[in-house]
Amino acid sequence: MEIMEFISNQEKEVIVQQSLLKAMTYETYRVLVDEHTTRGTSTGPNQTEALTNYTMLNQRRMKRLDKTTKLHPDDIATIEGFKGDVTWLVVTESWCGDAAQTMPVMQKIAELSEGITLRVVLRDENLELIDAFLYNGGRSIPKLIVVDNKTGAIIGDWGPRPSVATQLVDDYKKEYGKLTPEFKQDLQVWYNKDKGQNTVEDLLEFIK
């Protein structure tokens, strides 16, 4: 169901701070996904064979990307030179394919900067939060919310996909009405070829 009610920035800040109290580290999230994979389940209240299979696929994908994601030296210099103090709060679920492709990149960036803290919450346990950051009226994930740790102000948000992938999806929906399994497979091929670079480009806009 689409949530159309207007939420003020002050209300969003309160919701974000409440969600941060329940947030986990990326490492804890990865363990959680591993546990669900072992049990043959997924995060969230809905348990289906499809969501379980997506979770298993994403577990393998994140394990690989955690090891193979590389950043350009210029990007590393930008990240290490960041002087701010922010938290990147990510809203996700284990079955989300876009999250599996982008969260290892977020973690890699956060590891390089003392000024960036990465935290994770599950969407379906934080509906008030995701309803404050809808994408085209829907609860799309992943959603990354950038918070100033000193003031609690929301600097910006990102997601559910890097900018180039977003354009690919929007163009396809405009022409065909909905995403087909074939397109979703093509999108994963794009992610594999991009190697996280578009995600890096997008996220560095928050720390320049």
mmCIF file of C-alpha atoms in Angstrom, residues 9-204:
data_model
loop_
_atom_site.group_PDB
_atom_site.id
_atom_site.type_symbol
_atom_site.label_atom_id
_atom_site.label_comp_id
_atom_site.label_asym_id
_atom_site.label_seq_id
_atom_site.Cartn_x
_atom_site.Cartn_y
_atom_site.Cartn_z
ATOM 1 C CA ASN A 9 12.083 16.705 8.338
ATOM 2 C CA GLN A 10 11.847 17.009 12.121
ATOM 3 C CA GLU A 11 9.577 13.968 12.288
ATOM 4 C CA LYS A 12 11.946 12.061 10.003
ATOM 5 C CA GLU A 13 14.879 12.886 12.281
ATOM 6 C CA VAL A 14 13.032 11.523 15.311
ATOM 7 C CA ILE A 15 12.123 8.323 13.464
ATOM 8 C CA VAL A 16 15.714 7.883 12.278
ATOM 9 C CA GLN A 17 17.128 8.333 15.780
ATOM 10 C CA GLN A 18 14.682 5.760 17.152
ATOM 11 C CA SER A 19 15.683 3.325 14.407
ATOM 12 C CA LEU A 20 19.379 3.844 15.088
ATOM 13 C CA LEU A 21 18.857 2.538 18.618
ATOM 14 C CA LYS A 22 17.894 -0.823 17.087
ATOM 15 C CA ALA A 23 20.451 -0.823 14.263
ATOM 16 C CA MET A 24 23.110 -3.493 13.784
ATOM 17 C CA THR A 25 26.577 -3.426 12.273
ATOM 18 C CA TYR A 26 27.218 -4.707 8.767
ATOM 19 C CA GLU A 27 29.116 -7.636 10.246
ATOM 20 C CA THR A 28 26.121 -8.573 12.408
ATOM 21 C CA TYR A 29 23.831 -8.309 9.390
ATOM 22 C CA ARG A 30 26.086 -10.623 7.392
ATOM 23 C CA VAL A 31 25.970 -13.190 10.204
ATOM 24 C CA LEU A 32 22.181 -12.865 10.258
ATOM 25 C CA VAL A 33 21.969 -13.576 6.522
ATOM 26 C CA ASP A 34 24.311 -16.539 6.938
ATOM 27 C CA GLU A 35 22.056 -17.936 9.680
ATOM 28 C CA HIS A 36 18.957 -17.588 7.547
ATOM 29 C CA THR A 37 20.744 -19.311 4.683
ATOM 30 C CA THR A 38 21.635 -22.231 6.934
ATOM 31 C CA ARG A 39 18.051 -22.530 8.189
ATOM 32 C CA GLY A 40 16.490 -22.110 4.754
ATOM 33 C CA THR A 41 14.622 -18.963 5.743
ATOM 34 C CA SER A 42 14.778 -15.220 5.075
ATOM 35 C CA THR A 43 14.385 -12.028 7.059
ATOM 36 C CA GLY A 44 10.917 -10.508 7.223
ATOM 37 C CA PRO A 45 7.494 -11.899 8.139
ATOM 38 C CA ASN A 46 6.813 -13.523 4.766
ATOM 39 C CA GLN A 47 8.489 -16.882 4.303
ATOM 40 C CA THR A 48 8.438 -18.320 0.791
ATOM 41 C CA GLU A 49 10.659 -20.573 -1.263
ATOM 42 C CA ALA A 50 11.459 -17.660 -3.578
ATOM 43 C CA LEU A 51 12.585 -15.381 -0.725
ATOM 44 C CA THR A 52 14.692 -18.197 0.712
ATOM 45 C CA ASN A 53 16.357 -18.756 -2.642
ATOM 46 C CA TYR A 54 17.032 -15.032 -3.059
ATOM 47 C CA THR A 55 18.565 -14.967 0.426
ATOM 48 C CA MET A 56 20.863 -17.879 -0.404
ATOM 49 C CA LEU A 57 21.904 -16.226 -3.656
ATOM 50 C CA ASN A 58 22.552 -12.912 -1.917
ATOM 51 C CA GLN A 59 24.594 -14.591 0.803
ATOM 52 C CA ARG A 60 26.939 -16.001 -1.828
ATOM 53 C CA ARG A 61 26.976 -12.698 -3.706
ATOM 54 C CA MET A 62 27.878 -10.609 -0.650
ATOM 55 C CA LYS A 63 30.530 -13.095 0.429
ATOM 56 C CA ARG A 64 32.164 -12.726 -2.981
ATOM 57 C CA LEU A 65 31.814 -8.946 -3.154
ATOM 58 C CA ASP A 66 33.165 -8.479 0.379
ATOM 59 C CA LYS A 67 36.389 -10.012 -0.905
ATOM 60 C CA THR A 68 36.570 -8.626 -4.442
ATOM 61 C CA THR A 69 35.249 -5.039 -4.272
ATOM 62 C CA LYS A 70 38.080 -2.652 -5.126
ATOM 63 C CA LEU A 71 38.111 1.155 -5.051
ATOM 64 C CA HIS A 72 40.065 3.516 -7.291
ATOM 65 C CA PRO A 73 43.021 5.251 -5.554
ATOM 66 C CA ASP A 74 41.450 8.672 -6.179
ATOM 67 C CA ASP A 75 38.238 7.531 -4.502
ATOM 68 C CA ILE A 76 40.181 6.108 -1.578
ATOM 69 C CA ALA A 77 41.914 9.470 -1.135
ATOM 70 C CA THR A 78 38.557 11.262 -1.127
ATOM 71 C CA ILE A 79 37.130 8.875 1.451
ATOM 72 C CA GLU A 80 40.171 9.021 3.725
ATOM 73 C CA GLY A 81 40.085 12.818 3.530
ATOM 74 C CA PHE A 82 36.481 13.082 4.701
ATOM 75 C CA LYS A 83 36.284 15.306 7.807
ATOM 76 C CA GLY A 84 32.648 14.785 8.719
ATOM 77 C CA ASP A 85 30.999 12.590 11.342
ATOM 78 C CA VAL A 86 28.040 10.727 9.875
ATOM 79 C CA THR A 87 26.105 7.504 10.104
ATOM 80 C CA TRP A 88 24.953 5.683 6.988
ATOM 81 C CA LEU A 89 21.772 3.890 8.021
ATOM 82 C CA VAL A 90 20.728 1.213 5.527
ATOM 83 C CA VAL A 91 17.223 -0.231 5.377
ATOM 84 C CA THR A 92 17.195 -3.672 3.771
ATOM 85 C CA GLU A 93 16.097 -7.329 3.852
ATOM 86 C CA SER A 94 18.073 -10.497 3.159
ATOM 87 C CA TRP A 95 16.169 -11.244 -0.065
ATOM 88 C CA CYS A 96 16.923 -7.885 -1.742
ATOM 89 C CA GLY A 97 19.198 -8.374 -4.756
ATOM 90 C CA ASP A 98 20.031 -4.679 -5.161
ATOM 91 C CA ALA A 99 21.120 -4.528 -1.522
ATOM 92 C CA ALA A 100 23.410 -7.519 -1.959
ATOM 93 C CA GLN A 101 25.128 -5.732 -4.845
ATOM 94 C CA THR A 102 25.550 -2.375 -3.093
ATOM 95 C CA MET A 103 25.981 -2.989 0.637
ATOM 96 C CA PRO A 104 29.488 -4.485 0.301
ATOM 97 C CA VAL A 105 30.448 -1.236 -1.461
ATOM 98 C CA MET A 106 28.989 0.829 1.385
ATOM 99 C CA GLN A 107 30.932 -1.253 3.890
ATOM 100 C CA LYS A 108 34.167 -0.857 1.928
ATOM 101 C CA ILE A 109 33.765 2.935 1.951
ATOM 102 C CA ALA A 110 32.906 3.032 5.660
ATOM 103 C CA GLU A 111 35.973 0.930 6.502
ATOM 104 C CA LEU A 112 38.195 3.582 4.930
ATOM 105 C CA SER A 113 36.819 6.532 6.898
ATOM 106 C CA GLU A 114 36.742 7.163 10.640
ATOM 107 C CA GLY A 115 33.958 9.662 9.952
ATOM 108 C CA ILE A 116 31.476 7.138 8.505
ATOM 109 C CA THR A 117 29.590 4.626 10.642
ATOM 110 C CA LEU A 118 27.551 2.036 8.743
ATOM 111 C CA ARG A 119 24.456 0.642 10.450
ATOM 112 C CA VAL A 120 21.684 -1.640 9.202
ATOM 113 C CA VAL A 121 18.011 -2.160 10.040
ATOM 114 C CA LEU A 122 15.424 -4.473 8.518
ATOM 115 C CA ARG A 123 12.638 -2.842 6.549
ATOM 116 C CA ASP A 124 9.707 -4.887 7.801
ATOM 117 C CA GLU A 125 10.696 -4.294 11.418
ATOM 118 C CA ASN A 126 10.912 -0.545 10.756
ATOM 119 C CA LEU A 127 7.917 0.338 8.596
ATOM 120 C CA GLU A 128 7.629 3.828 10.075
ATOM 121 C CA LEU A 129 11.182 4.483 8.938
ATOM 122 C CA ILE A 130 10.804 3.226 5.368
ATOM 123 C CA ASP A 131 7.452 5.026 5.062
ATOM 124 C CA ALA A 132 9.324 8.253 5.765
ATOM 125 C CA PHE A 133 11.672 7.537 2.840
ATOM 126 C CA LEU A 134 9.485 6.081 0.105
ATOM 127 C CA TYR A 135 10.710 5.843 -3.482
ATOM 128 C CA ASN A 136 8.002 6.679 -6.015
ATOM 129 C CA GLY A 137 5.445 5.892 -3.328
ATOM 130 C CA GLY A 138 6.805 2.418 -2.568
ATOM 131 C CA ARG A 139 8.858 0.792 0.181
ATOM 132 C CA SER A 140 11.812 0.128 -2.112
ATOM 133 C CA ILE A 141 15.080 -1.104 -0.654
ATOM 134 C CA PRO A 142 17.885 -0.738 -0.051
ATOM 135 C CA LYS A 143 17.498 2.778 1.267
ATOM 136 C CA LEU A 144 20.564 4.525 2.673
ATOM 137 C CA ILE A 145 19.959 7.500 4.965
ATOM 138 C CA VAL A 146 22.875 9.830 5.779
ATOM 139 C CA VAL A 147 22.717 11.330 9.274
ATOM 140 C CA ASP A 148 24.933 14.001 10.861
ATOM 141 C CA ASN A 149 26.009 12.470 14.172
ATOM 142 C CA LYS A 150 26.503 15.823 15.890
ATOM 143 C CA THR A 151 23.175 17.435 15.024
ATOM 144 C CA GLY A 152 20.952 14.486 14.090
ATOM 145 C CA ALA A 153 20.136 16.238 10.818
ATOM 146 C CA ILE A 154 19.406 14.131 7.754
ATOM 147 C CA ILE A 155 21.947 15.079 5.092
ATOM 148 C CA GLY A 156 20.365 13.032 2.329
ATOM 149 C CA ASP A 157 19.270 9.588 1.221
ATOM 150 C CA TRP A 158 20.075 7.180 -1.585
ATOM 151 C CA GLY A 159 18.540 4.120 -3.172
ATOM 152 C CA PRO A 160 17.202 1.698 -4.060
ATOM 153 C CA ARG A 161 19.731 1.463 -6.905
ATOM 154 C CA PRO A 162 22.764 3.312 -8.243
ATOM 155 C CA SER A 163 21.885 6.086 -10.689
ATOM 156 C CA VAL A 164 22.669 4.240 -13.923
ATOM 157 C CA ALA A 165 20.725 1.158 -12.829
ATOM 158 C CA THR A 166 17.834 3.385 -11.773
ATOM 159 C CA GLN A 167 17.701 4.870 -15.255
ATOM 160 C CA LEU A 168 17.784 1.413 -16.833
ATOM 161 C CA VAL A 169 14.874 0.287 -14.662
ATOM 162 C CA ASP A 170 12.844 3.451 -15.216
ATOM 163 C CA ASP A 171 13.323 3.271 -18.985
ATOM 164 C CA TYR A 172 12.305 -0.393 -19.081
ATOM 165 C CA LYS A 173 9.204 0.193 -16.965
ATOM 166 C CA LYS A 174 8.210 3.121 -19.159
ATOM 167 C CA GLU A 175 8.404 0.979 -22.270
ATOM 168 C CA TYR A 176 7.135 -2.372 -21.001
ATOM 169 C CA GLY A 177 5.132 -1.532 -17.870
ATOM 170 C CA LYS A 178 6.887 -3.889 -15.464
ATOM 171 C CA LEU A 179 10.181 -5.675 -14.924
ATOM 172 C CA THR A 180 10.454 -9.142 -16.415
ATOM 173 C CA PRO A 181 12.632 -11.979 -15.066
ATOM 174 C CA GLU A 182 14.798 -11.542 -18.158
ATOM 175 C CA PHE A 183 15.370 -7.865 -17.395
ATOM 176 C CA LYS A 184 16.193 -8.627 -13.766
ATOM 177 C CA GLN A 185 18.831 -11.064 -14.987
ATOM 178 C CA ASP A 186 20.215 -8.436 -17.348
ATOM 179 C CA LEU A 187 20.363 -5.991 -14.426
ATOM 180 C CA GLN A 188 22.498 -8.420 -12.431
ATOM 181 C CA VAL A 189 24.813 -8.717 -15.436
ATOM 182 C CA TRP A 190 25.098 -4.914 -15.416
ATOM 183 C CA TYR A 191 25.980 -4.964 -11.712
ATOM 184 C CA ASN A 192 28.674 -7.560 -12.342
ATOM 185 C CA LYS A 193 30.224 -5.510 -15.149
ATOM 186 C CA ASP A 194 30.010 -2.242 -13.206
ATOM 187 C CA LYS A 195 31.837 -3.748 -10.201
ATOM 188 C CA GLY A 196 30.315 -1.214 -7.820
ATOM 189 C CA GLN A 197 31.764 1.851 -9.517
ATOM 190 C CA ASN A 198 28.435 3.606 -10.104
ATOM 191 C CA THR A 199 27.518 3.034 -6.454
ATOM 192 C CA VAL A 200 30.824 4.553 -5.374
ATOM 193 C CA GLU A 201 30.284 7.586 -7.613
ATOM 194 C CA ASP A 202 26.833 8.165 -6.171
ATOM 195 C CA LEU A 203 27.822 7.747 -2.524
ATOM 196 C CA LEU A 204 30.905 9.932 -2.725
#
